JSON list of C-alpha atoms in Angstrom, two decimals:
[
{"chain": "N", "resi": 1, "resn": "MET", "atom": "CA", "xyz": [100.63, 116.92, 123.44]},
{"chain": "N", "resi": 2, "resn": "SER", "atom": "CA", "xyz": [101.56, 114.55, 120.61]},
{"chain": "N", "resi": 3, "resn": "LYS", "atom": "CA", "xyz": [102.22, 110.91, 121.32]},
{"chain": "N", "resi": 4, "resn": "ARG", "atom": "CA", "xyz": [105.78, 109.64, 121.23]},
{"chain": "N", "resi": 5, "resn": "SER", "atom": "CA", "xyz": [106.86, 106.69, 119.14]},
{"chain": "N", "resi": 6, "resn": "VAL", "atom": "CA", "xyz": [109.76, 104.26, 119.34]},
{"chain": "N", "resi": 7, "resn": "ALA", "atom": "CA", "xyz": [111.46, 106.33, 116.62]},
{"chain": "N", "resi": 8, "resn": "ASP", "atom": "CA", "xyz": [111.70, 109.20, 119.17]},
{"chain": "N", "resi": 9, "resn": "LEU", "atom": "CA", "xyz": [113.70, 107.20, 121.74]},
{"chain": "N", "resi": 10, "resn": "LYS", "atom": "CA", "xyz": [117.32, 108.04, 122.52]},
{"chain": "N", "resi": 11, "resn": "ILE", "atom": "CA", "xyz": [119.92, 105.27, 122.83]},
{"chain": "N", "resi": 12, "resn": "GLY", "atom": "CA", "xyz": [119.48, 103.48, 126.16]},
{"chain": "N", "resi": 13, "resn": "GLU", "atom": "CA", "xyz": [116.04, 104.99, 126.79]},
{"chain": "N", "resi": 14, "resn": "ARG", "atom": "CA", "xyz": [113.25, 102.60, 127.84]},
{"chain": "N", "resi": 15, "resn": "ALA", "atom": "CA", "xyz": [109.51, 102.85, 127.33]},
{"chain": "N", "resi": 16, "resn": "THR", "atom": "CA", "xyz": [106.40, 100.69, 127.26]},
{"chain": "N", "resi": 17, "resn": "ILE", "atom": "CA", "xyz": [104.55, 99.91, 124.04]},
{"chain": "N", "resi": 18, "resn": "GLN", "atom": "CA", "xyz": [101.08, 101.42, 124.23]},
{"chain": "N", "resi": 19, "resn": "SER", "atom": "CA", "xyz": [99.53, 100.94, 120.78]},
{"chain": "N", "resi": 20, "resn": "PHE", "atom": "CA", "xyz": [100.12, 101.19, 117.03]},
{"chain": "N", "resi": 21, "resn": "ASN", "atom": "CA", "xyz": [99.01, 103.83, 114.54]},
{"chain": "N", "resi": 22, "resn": "ASP", "atom": "CA", "xyz": [99.12, 101.65, 111.40]},
{"chain": "N", "resi": 23, "resn": "ALA", "atom": "CA", "xyz": [96.79, 98.63, 111.28]},
{"chain": "N", "resi": 24, "resn": "VAL", "atom": "CA", "xyz": [98.69, 96.78, 108.53]},
{"chain": "N", "resi": 25, "resn": "MET", "atom": "CA", "xyz": [102.12, 97.32, 110.11]},
{"chain": "N", "resi": 26, "resn": "SER", "atom": "CA", "xyz": [100.78, 96.40, 113.56]},
{"chain": "N", "resi": 27, "resn": "LEU", "atom": "CA", "xyz": [100.16, 92.80, 112.44]},
{"chain": "N", "resi": 28, "resn": "LYS", "atom": "CA", "xyz": [103.80, 92.45, 111.37]},
{"chain": "N", "resi": 29, "resn": "LEU", "atom": "CA", "xyz": [105.04, 94.05, 114.59]},
{"chain": "N", "resi": 30, "resn": "LEU", "atom": "CA", "xyz": [102.81, 91.85, 116.77]},
{"chain": "N", "resi": 31, "resn": "GLU", "atom": "CA", "xyz": [104.23, 88.75, 115.03]},
{"chain": "N", "resi": 32, "resn": "MET", "atom": "CA", "xyz": [107.74, 90.01, 115.86]},
{"chain": "N", "resi": 33, "resn": "GLY", "atom": "CA", "xyz": [106.89, 90.28, 119.58]},
{"chain": "N", "resi": 34, "resn": "CYS", "atom": "CA", "xyz": [106.08, 93.99, 119.84]},
{"chain": "N", "resi": 35, "resn": "LEU", "atom": "CA", "xyz": [103.09, 93.55, 122.12]},
{"chain": "N", "resi": 36, "resn": "PRO", "atom": "CA", "xyz": [101.24, 96.33, 123.95]},
{"chain": "N", "resi": 37, "resn": "GLY", "atom": "CA", "xyz": [102.60, 96.46, 127.50]},
{"chain": "N", "resi": 38, "resn": "ALA", "atom": "CA", "xyz": [106.04, 95.13, 126.52]},
{"chain": "N", "resi": 39, "resn": "GLU", "atom": "CA", "xyz": [109.09, 97.15, 127.52]},
{"chain": "N", "resi": 40, "resn": "VAL", "atom": "CA", "xyz": [111.26, 98.37, 124.66]},
{"chain": "N", "resi": 41, "resn": "CYS", "atom": "CA", "xyz": [114.75, 99.88, 124.80]},
{"chain": "N", "resi": 42, "resn": "LEU", "atom": "CA", "xyz": [116.64, 101.51, 121.95]},
{"chain": "N", "resi": 43, "resn": "HIS", "atom": "CA", "xyz": [119.94, 99.62, 121.76]},
{"chain": "N", "resi": 44, "resn": "CYS", "atom": "CA", "xyz": [121.66, 101.35, 118.82]},
{"chain": "N", "resi": 45, "resn": "LYS", "atom": "CA", "xyz": [121.22, 103.20, 115.54]},
{"chain": "N", "resi": 46, "resn": "ALA", "atom": "CA", "xyz": [123.00, 102.79, 112.22]},
{"chain": "N", "resi": 47, "resn": "PRO", "atom": "CA", "xyz": [125.42, 105.63, 111.38]},
{"chain": "N", "resi": 48, "resn": "LEU", "atom": "CA", "xyz": [122.81, 107.51, 109.32]},
{"chain": "N", "resi": 49, "resn": "GLY", "atom": "CA", "xyz": [120.04, 106.78, 111.85]},
{"chain": "N", "resi": 50, "resn": "ASP", "atom": "CA", "xyz": [118.28, 104.03, 109.91]},
{"chain": "N", "resi": 51, "resn": "PRO", "atom": "CA", "xyz": [117.78, 101.16, 110.69]},
{"chain": "N", "resi": 52, "resn": "ILE", "atom": "CA", "xyz": [117.58, 101.00, 114.48]},
{"chain": "N", "resi": 53, "resn": "CYS", "atom": "CA", "xyz": [118.05, 98.09, 116.88]},
{"chain": "N", "resi": 54, "resn": "LEU", "atom": "CA", "xyz": [115.66, 97.57, 119.79]},
{"chain": "N", "resi": 55, "resn": "ASN", "atom": "CA", "xyz": [115.63, 95.26, 122.77]},
{"chain": "N", "resi": 56, "resn": "VAL", "atom": "CA", "xyz": [112.06, 93.99, 123.08]},
{"chain": "N", "resi": 57, "resn": "SER", "atom": "CA", "xyz": [110.62, 90.86, 124.67]},
{"chain": "N", "resi": 58, "resn": "GLY", "atom": "CA", "xyz": [114.11, 89.60, 125.53]},
{"chain": "N", "resi": 59, "resn": "TYR", "atom": "CA", "xyz": [115.72, 89.82, 122.10]},
{"chain": "N", "resi": 60, "resn": "CYS", "atom": "CA", "xyz": [117.20, 92.32, 119.66]},
{"chain": "N", "resi": 61, "resn": "LEU", "atom": "CA", "xyz": [115.03, 93.47, 116.79]},
{"chain": "N", "resi": 62, "resn": "SER", "atom": "CA", "xyz": [116.17, 95.64, 113.88]},
{"chain": "N", "resi": 63, "resn": "MET", "atom": "CA", "xyz": [113.68, 97.75, 111.95]},
{"chain": "N", "resi": 64, "resn": "ARG", "atom": "CA", "xyz": [113.40, 100.85, 109.82]},
{"chain": "N", "resi": 65, "resn": "ARG", "atom": "CA", "xyz": [112.68, 104.17, 111.56]},
{"chain": "N", "resi": 66, "resn": "SER", "atom": "CA", "xyz": [109.46, 104.40, 109.52]},
{"chain": "N", "resi": 67, "resn": "GLU", "atom": "CA", "xyz": [108.30, 101.11, 111.08]},
{"chain": "N", "resi": 68, "resn": "ALA", "atom": "CA", "xyz": [109.36, 102.25, 114.56]},
{"chain": "N", "resi": 69, "resn": "ALA", "atom": "CA", "xyz": [107.33, 105.44, 114.09]},
{"chain": "N", "resi": 70, "resn": "THR", "atom": "CA", "xyz": [104.14, 103.34, 114.03]},
{"chain": "N", "resi": 71, "resn": "ILE", "atom": "CA", "xyz": [104.76, 102.03, 117.58]},
{"chain": "N", "resi": 72, "resn": "LEU", "atom": "CA", "xyz": [103.31, 104.45, 120.13]},
{"chain": "N", "resi": 73, "resn": "ILE", "atom": "CA", "xyz": [104.88, 104.43, 123.60]},
{"chain": "N", "resi": 74, "resn": "GLU", "atom": "CA", "xyz": [104.46, 105.69, 127.13]},
{"chain": "N", "resi": 75, "resn": "ASN", "atom": "CA", "xyz": [107.26, 106.22, 129.63]}
]
């Protein structure tokens, strides 16, 4: 079974951040509050699906789908 990423979430779906699959991007995401164990919820998507808006660590965070695909989750 392949691991799911934040990019796979549906609007309103919640999950817990498990790890990252890109070492360089993980540093940027950690600085933005995307910590392993934090709950994340997909708030909305732009009309063409990119970028997306997440609720994480108590605030809204917008990012590209390619960045969200590097955040591995568990339900």
